[in-house]
Amino acid sequence: MTDCIFCSIVDGEIPNHSVYEDETVMAFLDANPLARGHTLVIPKSHHERINDLPADLATDLFAAVRDLTERVESAVDASATTVAVNNGELAGQEVPHVHVHIVPRFEGDGGRPIHALIDERPDVDDDELDALAAAIASS
Ligand code: 5GP
Ligand code: ZN
């Protein structure tokens, strides 16, 4: 897609610090890292959100995420990683081309868990959990 920064990286028009590439997926270091080794894993073809990915490509992407998580941790001697996707603009996605962040975590890094994302949590009782589960299961 024209005007997509990650498509330009795939096409070799923008330099990157590549860490992995195969037929369908590539990974490179984030240019503005949250931690040493912060890596982005992307499908080579342009899809905006996880929901838009063809099933096969989602499988390829997650397989690469699995392998790279181990390799990133080992390269920077981290014992944990936060693996996350900002899926859609409202969720903080700035580059509209699917990318999975692998962020190495270190003792005392001041980072927080995914549960720190939202301060105001909804009060959801058992009945509503039932209704929500049914709605998701049947959609
Ligand atoms: P988002 O907020 O969309 O989930 O994250 C976009 C990420 O892409 C950010 O962490 C940002 O630092 C990274 N990024 C944006 N432009 C470039 C670029 O041109 N090269 C690389 N390597 N990373 C980029
Ligand atoms: Zn793109």
Short mmCIF file of N, CA and C and ligand atoms in Angstrom, two decimals:
data_model
loop_
_atom_site.label_atom_id
_atom_site.label_comp_id
_atom_site.label_asym_id
_atom_site.label_seq_id
_atom_site.Cartn_x
_atom_site.Cartn_y
_atom_site.Cartn_z
N MET A 1 0.85 -1.20 0.00
CA MET A 1 0.00 0.00 0.00
C MET A 1 0.88 1.24 0.00
N THR A 2 0.54 2.23 -0.82
CA THR A 2 1.33 3.46 -0.81
C THR A 2 1.06 4.22 0.48
N ASP A 3 2.02 5.01 0.91
CA ASP A 3 1.88 5.81 2.13
C ASP A 3 1.86 5.01 3.42
N CYS A 4 2.18 3.73 3.36
CA CYS A 4 2.28 2.95 4.60
C CYS A 4 3.76 2.75 4.89
N ILE A 5 4.16 3.22 6.08
CA ILE A 5 5.58 3.19 6.44
C ILE A 5 6.11 1.76 6.53
N PHE A 6 5.26 0.83 7.00
CA PHE A 6 5.75 -0.55 7.12
C PHE A 6 5.77 -1.24 5.76
N CYS A 7 4.86 -0.89 4.85
CA CYS A 7 4.96 -1.41 3.48
C CYS A 7 6.25 -0.90 2.84
N SER A 8 6.61 0.35 3.13
CA SER A 8 7.86 0.90 2.58
C SER A 8 9.07 0.16 3.13
N ILE A 9 8.99 -0.25 4.40
CA ILE A 9 10.08 -1.06 4.96
C ILE A 9 10.15 -2.41 4.26
N VAL A 10 8.98 -3.05 4.06
CA VAL A 10 8.94 -4.35 3.36
C VAL A 10 9.55 -4.21 1.96
N ASP A 11 9.26 -3.10 1.29
CA ASP A 11 9.75 -2.88 -0.08
C ASP A 11 11.20 -2.42 -0.13
N GLY A 12 11.82 -2.24 1.05
CA GLY A 12 13.22 -1.83 1.09
C GLY A 12 13.45 -0.36 0.83
N GLU A 13 12.39 0.42 0.88
CA GLU A 13 12.52 1.87 0.61
C GLU A 13 12.94 2.65 1.85
N ILE A 14 12.73 2.05 3.03
CA ILE A 14 13.14 2.69 4.29
C ILE A 14 14.05 1.70 5.00
N PRO A 15 15.25 2.15 5.42
CA PRO A 15 16.16 1.22 6.07
C PRO A 15 15.61 0.72 7.41
N ASN A 16 16.00 -0.46 7.78
CA ASN A 16 15.55 -1.00 9.08
C ASN A 16 16.60 -1.94 9.61
N HIS A 17 16.51 -2.22 10.91
CA HIS A 17 17.41 -3.18 11.54
C HIS A 17 16.67 -4.51 11.58
N SER A 18 16.83 -5.25 10.49
CA SER A 18 16.07 -6.49 10.31
C SER A 18 16.58 -7.59 11.24
N VAL A 19 15.65 -8.34 11.81
CA VAL A 19 16.05 -9.49 12.63
C VAL A 19 15.50 -10.80 12.08
N TYR A 20 14.53 -10.73 11.16
CA TYR A 20 13.93 -11.97 10.64
C TYR A 20 13.16 -11.66 9.37
N GLU A 21 13.20 -12.60 8.43
CA GLU A 21 12.36 -12.46 7.24
C GLU A 21 12.11 -13.83 6.63
N ASP A 22 10.85 -14.09 6.28
CA ASP A 22 10.55 -15.26 5.46
C ASP A 22 9.59 -14.82 4.36
N GLU A 23 8.87 -15.76 3.74
CA GLU A 23 8.02 -15.40 2.60
C GLU A 23 6.90 -14.43 2.95
N THR A 24 6.35 -14.59 4.15
CA THR A 24 5.13 -13.84 4.49
C THR A 24 5.29 -12.86 5.65
N VAL A 25 6.37 -12.98 6.40
CA VAL A 25 6.51 -12.23 7.65
C VAL A 25 7.89 -11.62 7.73
N MET A 26 7.99 -10.44 8.34
CA MET A 26 9.32 -9.93 8.67
C MET A 26 9.32 -9.27 10.04
N ALA A 27 10.50 -9.10 10.60
CA ALA A 27 10.62 -8.47 11.92
C ALA A 27 11.86 -7.59 11.93
N PHE A 28 11.73 -6.47 12.65
CA PHE A 28 12.83 -5.50 12.71
C PHE A 28 12.73 -4.77 14.04
N LEU A 29 13.83 -4.11 14.41
CA LEU A 29 13.83 -3.39 15.67
C LEU A 29 12.98 -2.13 15.57
N ASP A 30 12.24 -1.84 16.65
CA ASP A 30 11.47 -0.60 16.72
C ASP A 30 12.43 0.58 16.74
N ALA A 31 12.12 1.61 15.94
CA ALA A 31 13.00 2.77 15.83
C ALA A 31 12.96 3.64 17.09
N ASN A 32 11.94 3.48 17.89
CA ASN A 32 11.80 4.27 19.12
C ASN A 32 11.49 3.31 20.27
N PRO A 33 12.50 2.50 20.63
CA PRO A 33 12.22 1.34 21.49
C PRO A 33 11.84 1.68 22.93
N LEU A 34 10.94 0.85 23.47
CA LEU A 34 10.58 0.96 24.89
C LEU A 34 11.63 0.27 25.75
N ALA A 35 12.40 -0.60 25.13
CA ALA A 35 13.47 -1.32 25.84
C ALA A 35 14.47 -1.80 24.80
N ARG A 36 15.69 -2.11 25.22
CA ARG A 36 16.66 -2.67 24.27
C ARG A 36 16.12 -3.98 23.71
N GLY A 37 16.10 -4.10 22.40
CA GLY A 37 15.61 -5.33 21.77
C GLY A 37 14.14 -5.28 21.37
N HIS A 38 13.45 -4.16 21.67
CA HIS A 38 12.04 -4.01 21.28
C HIS A 38 11.91 -4.29 19.78
N THR A 39 11.14 -5.31 19.47
CA THR A 39 11.05 -5.82 18.09
C THR A 39 9.61 -5.75 17.60
N LEU A 40 9.44 -5.46 16.33
CA LEU A 40 8.11 -5.46 15.69
C LEU A 40 8.06 -6.60 14.69
N VAL A 41 6.99 -7.37 14.75
CA VAL A 41 6.80 -8.49 13.82
C VAL A 41 5.59 -8.16 12.96
N ILE A 42 5.76 -8.19 11.64
CA ILE A 42 4.66 -7.76 10.76
C ILE A 42 4.42 -8.78 9.63
N PRO A 43 3.17 -8.83 9.14
CA PRO A 43 2.94 -9.54 7.88
C PRO A 43 3.50 -8.67 6.76
N LYS A 44 4.06 -9.27 5.71
CA LYS A 44 4.60 -8.45 4.62
C LYS A 44 3.50 -7.77 3.82
N SER A 45 2.35 -8.40 3.74
CA SER A 45 1.25 -7.76 3.00
C SER A 45 0.50 -6.81 3.92
N HIS A 46 -0.12 -5.82 3.31
CA HIS A 46 -0.77 -4.77 4.10
C HIS A 46 -2.15 -5.19 4.60
N HIS A 47 -2.29 -5.24 5.93
CA HIS A 47 -3.59 -5.44 6.57
C HIS A 47 -3.59 -4.53 7.77
N GLU A 48 -4.68 -3.85 7.99
CA GLU A 48 -4.67 -2.84 9.04
C GLU A 48 -4.73 -3.45 10.44
N ARG A 49 -5.64 -4.37 10.64
CA ARG A 49 -5.83 -4.91 11.99
C ARG A 49 -5.77 -6.42 12.00
N ILE A 50 -5.54 -6.98 13.19
CA ILE A 50 -5.50 -8.43 13.36
C ILE A 50 -6.74 -9.07 12.72
N ASN A 51 -7.90 -8.42 12.92
CA ASN A 51 -9.17 -8.95 12.41
C ASN A 51 -9.16 -9.10 10.89
N ASP A 52 -8.30 -8.34 10.22
CA ASP A 52 -8.29 -8.34 8.75
C ASP A 52 -7.39 -9.43 8.16
N LEU A 53 -6.61 -10.10 9.02
CA LEU A 53 -5.62 -11.05 8.49
C LEU A 53 -6.27 -12.33 7.99
N PRO A 54 -5.88 -12.80 6.80
CA PRO A 54 -6.27 -14.15 6.40
C PRO A 54 -5.74 -15.15 7.44
N ALA A 55 -6.49 -16.24 7.66
CA ALA A 55 -6.15 -17.18 8.73
C ALA A 55 -4.72 -17.73 8.60
N ASP A 56 -4.31 -18.06 7.37
CA ASP A 56 -2.97 -18.63 7.18
C ASP A 56 -1.88 -17.64 7.58
N LEU A 57 -2.14 -16.39 7.24
CA LEU A 57 -1.14 -15.36 7.56
C LEU A 57 -1.08 -15.13 9.07
N ALA A 58 -2.22 -15.19 9.74
CA ALA A 58 -2.24 -15.06 11.20
C ALA A 58 -1.43 -16.18 11.83
N THR A 59 -1.54 -17.36 11.26
CA THR A 59 -0.77 -18.51 11.77
C THR A 59 0.73 -18.26 11.58
N ASP A 60 1.11 -17.80 10.37
CA ASP A 60 2.53 -17.52 10.10
C ASP A 60 3.05 -16.44 11.05
N LEU A 61 2.23 -15.40 11.24
CA LEU A 61 2.65 -14.27 12.09
C LEU A 61 2.88 -14.75 13.52
N PHE A 62 1.94 -15.53 14.03
CA PHE A 62 2.09 -15.92 15.43
C PHE A 62 3.22 -16.93 15.62
N ALA A 63 3.46 -17.75 14.60
CA ALA A 63 4.59 -18.68 14.69
C ALA A 63 5.90 -17.90 14.77
N ALA A 64 6.00 -16.82 13.98
CA ALA A 64 7.21 -16.00 14.02
C ALA A 64 7.33 -15.29 15.37
N VAL A 65 6.19 -14.83 15.90
CA VAL A 65 6.21 -14.16 17.21
C VAL A 65 6.73 -15.14 18.27
N ARG A 66 6.25 -16.36 18.21
CA ARG A 66 6.70 -17.37 19.19
C ARG A 66 8.22 -17.55 19.11
N ASP A 67 8.76 -17.77 17.91
CA ASP A 67 10.21 -18.00 17.78
C ASP A 67 11.01 -16.77 18.18
N LEU A 68 10.53 -15.61 17.74
CA LEU A 68 11.29 -14.38 17.99
C LEU A 68 11.27 -13.99 19.46
N THR A 69 10.20 -14.29 20.16
CA THR A 69 10.15 -13.96 21.58
C THR A 69 11.32 -14.61 22.30
N GLU A 70 11.57 -15.87 22.00
CA GLU A 70 12.68 -16.59 22.62
C GLU A 70 14.03 -15.95 22.23
N ARG A 71 14.14 -15.62 20.94
CA ARG A 71 15.41 -15.09 20.46
C ARG A 71 15.69 -13.69 21.00
N VAL A 72 14.65 -12.87 21.09
CA VAL A 72 14.83 -11.52 21.63
C VAL A 72 15.24 -11.61 23.10
N GLU A 73 14.53 -12.42 23.87
CA GLU A 73 14.87 -12.55 25.31
C GLU A 73 16.31 -12.99 25.47
N SER A 74 16.70 -13.95 24.65
CA SER A 74 18.05 -14.48 24.78
C SER A 74 19.10 -13.43 24.38
N ALA A 75 18.83 -12.65 23.34
CA ALA A 75 19.81 -11.66 22.85
C ALA A 75 20.07 -10.55 23.85
N VAL A 76 19.05 -10.17 24.60
CA VAL A 76 19.23 -9.04 25.53
C VAL A 76 19.19 -9.49 26.99
N ASP A 77 19.21 -10.81 27.19
CA ASP A 77 19.21 -11.39 28.52
C ASP A 77 18.04 -10.90 29.38
N ALA A 78 16.85 -10.97 28.78
CA ALA A 78 15.63 -10.63 29.51
C ALA A 78 14.93 -11.93 29.91
N SER A 79 14.32 -11.94 31.07
CA SER A 79 13.66 -13.18 31.50
C SER A 79 12.16 -13.13 31.23
N ALA A 80 11.69 -12.01 30.64
CA ALA A 80 10.27 -11.88 30.31
C ALA A 80 10.11 -10.88 29.18
N THR A 81 8.93 -10.92 28.57
CA THR A 81 8.61 -9.95 27.51
C THR A 81 7.13 -9.60 27.63
N THR A 82 6.79 -8.39 27.24
CA THR A 82 5.39 -8.06 27.01
C THR A 82 5.17 -8.15 25.51
N VAL A 83 4.21 -9.00 25.11
CA VAL A 83 3.91 -9.20 23.69
C VAL A 83 2.52 -8.62 23.46
N ALA A 84 2.43 -7.59 22.61
CA ALA A 84 1.17 -6.86 22.54
C ALA A 84 0.91 -6.28 21.16
N VAL A 85 -0.39 -6.07 20.91
CA VAL A 85 -0.83 -5.44 19.66
C VAL A 85 -1.77 -4.29 19.99
N ASN A 86 -1.47 -3.10 19.52
CA ASN A 86 -2.46 -2.02 19.56
C ASN A 86 -3.33 -2.22 18.32
N ASN A 87 -4.52 -2.74 18.54
CA ASN A 87 -5.36 -3.21 17.41
C ASN A 87 -6.46 -2.19 17.12
N GLY A 88 -6.12 -1.17 16.31
CA GLY A 88 -7.08 -0.11 15.99
C GLY A 88 -6.67 1.20 16.64
N GLU A 89 -7.07 2.28 15.98
CA GLU A 89 -6.65 3.62 16.39
C GLU A 89 -7.01 3.93 17.85
N LEU A 90 -8.23 3.57 18.24
CA LEU A 90 -8.68 3.86 19.61
C LEU A 90 -7.83 3.13 20.65
N ALA A 91 -7.23 2.02 20.24
CA ALA A 91 -6.37 1.26 21.15
C ALA A 91 -4.93 1.76 21.11
N GLY A 92 -4.68 2.84 20.36
CA GLY A 92 -3.34 3.42 20.33
C GLY A 92 -2.51 3.02 19.12
N GLN A 93 -3.13 2.37 18.15
CA GLN A 93 -2.37 1.98 16.95
C GLN A 93 -2.05 3.22 16.11
N GLU A 94 -0.78 3.46 15.92
CA GLU A 94 -0.37 4.63 15.13
C GLU A 94 -0.02 4.27 13.70
N VAL A 95 0.55 3.09 13.51
CA VAL A 95 0.87 2.66 12.15
C VAL A 95 -0.20 1.64 11.73
N PRO A 96 -1.01 1.98 10.71
CA PRO A 96 -2.15 1.12 10.37
C PRO A 96 -1.78 -0.09 9.52
N HIS A 97 -0.76 -0.81 9.94
CA HIS A 97 -0.32 -2.05 9.31
C HIS A 97 -0.03 -2.98 10.49
N VAL A 98 -0.73 -4.11 10.55
CA VAL A 98 -0.61 -5.00 11.72
C VAL A 98 0.85 -5.17 12.17
N HIS A 99 1.09 -5.01 13.44
CA HIS A 99 2.42 -5.29 13.99
C HIS A 99 2.30 -5.75 15.42
N VAL A 100 3.10 -6.75 15.75
CA VAL A 100 3.13 -7.29 17.11
C VAL A 100 4.40 -6.76 17.77
N HIS A 101 4.22 -6.11 18.91
CA HIS A 101 5.36 -5.61 19.68
C HIS A 101 5.89 -6.74 20.57
N ILE A 102 7.20 -6.96 20.54
CA ILE A 102 7.84 -7.82 21.54
C ILE A 102 8.76 -6.92 22.35
N VAL A 103 8.36 -6.66 23.59
CA VAL A 103 9.11 -5.71 24.43
C VAL A 103 9.77 -6.47 25.57
N PRO A 104 11.11 -6.54 25.56
CA PRO A 104 11.81 -7.21 26.66
C PRO A 104 11.56 -6.49 27.98
N ARG A 105 11.42 -7.26 29.04
CA ARG A 105 11.17 -6.68 30.37
C ARG A 105 12.32 -7.02 31.31
N PHE A 106 12.68 -6.01 32.09
CA PHE A 106 13.81 -6.16 33.00
C PHE A 106 13.40 -5.76 34.41
N GLU A 107 14.05 -6.34 35.38
CA GLU A 107 13.86 -5.99 36.78
C GLU A 107 13.97 -4.48 36.93
N GLY A 108 12.99 -3.85 37.55
CA GLY A 108 13.07 -2.41 37.83
C GLY A 108 12.91 -1.52 36.62
N ASP A 109 12.33 -2.04 35.52
CA ASP A 109 12.19 -1.20 34.31
C ASP A 109 11.05 -0.19 34.41
N GLY A 110 10.27 -0.27 35.48
CA GLY A 110 9.19 0.71 35.66
C GLY A 110 7.99 0.42 34.77
N GLY A 111 8.06 -0.62 33.97
CA GLY A 111 6.94 -0.99 33.11
C GLY A 111 5.83 -1.63 33.92
N ARG A 112 4.67 -1.71 33.32
CA ARG A 112 3.51 -2.27 34.02
C ARG A 112 2.90 -3.41 33.21
N PRO A 113 2.01 -4.15 33.84
CA PRO A 113 1.36 -5.24 33.11
C PRO A 113 0.20 -4.73 32.27
N ILE A 114 -0.33 -5.58 31.43
CA ILE A 114 -1.46 -5.21 30.58
C ILE A 114 -2.65 -4.73 31.43
N HIS A 115 -2.78 -5.23 32.64
CA HIS A 115 -3.90 -4.82 33.49
C HIS A 115 -3.80 -3.37 33.94
N ALA A 116 -2.66 -2.73 33.69
CA ALA A 116 -2.54 -1.31 34.02
C ALA A 116 -3.04 -0.43 32.88
N LEU A 117 -3.50 -1.05 31.80
CA LEU A 117 -3.95 -0.27 30.63
C LEU A 117 -5.14 0.62 30.94
N ILE A 118 -6.05 0.11 31.76
CA ILE A 118 -7.32 0.80 31.96
C ILE A 118 -7.56 1.00 33.46
N ASP A 119 -7.81 2.24 33.85
CA ASP A 119 -8.04 2.55 35.26
C ASP A 119 -9.46 2.23 35.71
N GLU A 120 -10.43 2.64 34.89
CA GLU A 120 -11.84 2.48 35.26
C GLU A 120 -12.36 1.16 34.74
N ARG A 121 -12.42 0.17 35.62
CA ARG A 121 -12.89 -1.14 35.15
C ARG A 121 -14.40 -1.25 35.31
N PRO A 122 -15.06 -1.92 34.38
CA PRO A 122 -16.51 -2.08 34.50
C PRO A 122 -16.84 -3.10 35.59
N ASP A 123 -18.02 -2.94 36.18
CA ASP A 123 -18.49 -3.90 37.17
C ASP A 123 -19.35 -4.93 36.43
N VAL A 124 -18.83 -6.10 36.21
CA VAL A 124 -19.54 -7.10 35.41
C VAL A 124 -19.90 -8.30 36.29
N ASP A 125 -21.22 -8.52 36.50
CA ASP A 125 -21.62 -9.65 37.34
C ASP A 125 -21.71 -10.94 36.51
N ASP A 126 -22.03 -12.02 37.20
CA ASP A 126 -22.03 -13.34 36.55
C ASP A 126 -23.02 -13.44 35.39
N ASP A 127 -24.20 -12.82 35.57
CA ASP A 127 -25.21 -12.87 34.50
C ASP A 127 -24.67 -12.19 33.25
N GLU A 128 -24.04 -11.04 33.47
CA GLU A 128 -23.53 -10.32 32.31
C GLU A 128 -22.36 -11.09 31.67
N LEU A 129 -21.54 -11.73 32.50
CA LEU A 129 -20.46 -12.57 31.93
C LEU A 129 -21.06 -13.66 31.05
N ASP A 130 -22.18 -14.27 31.53
CA ASP A 130 -22.86 -15.29 30.72
C ASP A 130 -23.32 -14.71 29.39
N ALA A 131 -23.95 -13.53 29.45
CA ALA A 131 -24.48 -12.91 28.24
C ALA A 131 -23.35 -12.53 27.28
N LEU A 132 -22.28 -12.01 27.83
CA LEU A 132 -21.15 -11.61 26.99
C LEU A 132 -20.51 -12.83 26.31
N ALA A 133 -20.33 -13.89 27.10
CA ALA A 133 -19.74 -15.11 26.54
C ALA A 133 -20.62 -15.66 25.43
N ALA A 134 -21.95 -15.63 25.64
CA ALA A 134 -22.88 -16.15 24.63
C ALA A 134 -22.82 -15.29 23.36
N ALA A 135 -22.75 -13.97 23.56
CA ALA A 135 -22.71 -13.06 22.40
C ALA A 135 -21.44 -13.29 21.58
N ILE A 136 -20.32 -13.47 22.28
CA ILE A 136 -19.06 -13.67 21.55
C ILE A 136 -19.06 -15.05 20.88
N ALA A 137 -19.52 -16.06 21.61
CA ALA A 137 -19.52 -17.42 21.07
C ALA A 137 -20.41 -17.55 19.84
N SER A 138 -21.48 -16.76 19.80
CA SER A 138 -22.44 -16.93 18.68
C SER A 138 -22.23 -15.92 17.55
N SER A 139 -21.27 -15.04 17.69
CA SER A 139 -21.12 -14.00 16.65
C SER A 139 -20.30 -14.50 15.47
P1 5GP B 1 1.80 1.45 17.35
O1 5GP B 1 1.57 2.61 18.27
O2 5GP B 1 1.19 1.67 15.99
O3 5GP B 1 1.40 0.13 17.97
O4 5GP B 1 3.36 1.32 17.19
C1 5GP B 1 4.07 1.79 16.09
C2 5GP B 1 5.53 1.54 16.39
O5 5GP B 1 6.25 1.69 15.20
C3 5GP B 1 6.12 2.51 17.41
O6 5GP B 1 6.66 1.78 18.50
C4 5GP B 1 7.19 3.26 16.62
O7 5GP B 1 8.34 3.52 17.38
C5 5GP B 1 7.48 2.30 15.47
N1 5GP B 1 7.88 2.97 14.24
C6 5GP B 1 7.24 3.99 13.62
N2 5GP B 1 7.87 4.31 12.48
C7 5GP B 1 8.91 3.45 12.36
C8 5GP B 1 9.93 3.29 11.37
O8 5GP B 1 10.01 3.99 10.36
N3 5GP B 1 10.85 2.28 11.59
C9 5GP B 1 10.78 1.48 12.68
N4 5GP B 1 11.73 0.53 12.80
N5 5GP B 1 9.84 1.61 13.63
C10 5GP B 1 8.92 2.59 13.48
ZN ZN B 2 1.33 -1.43 5.02
#
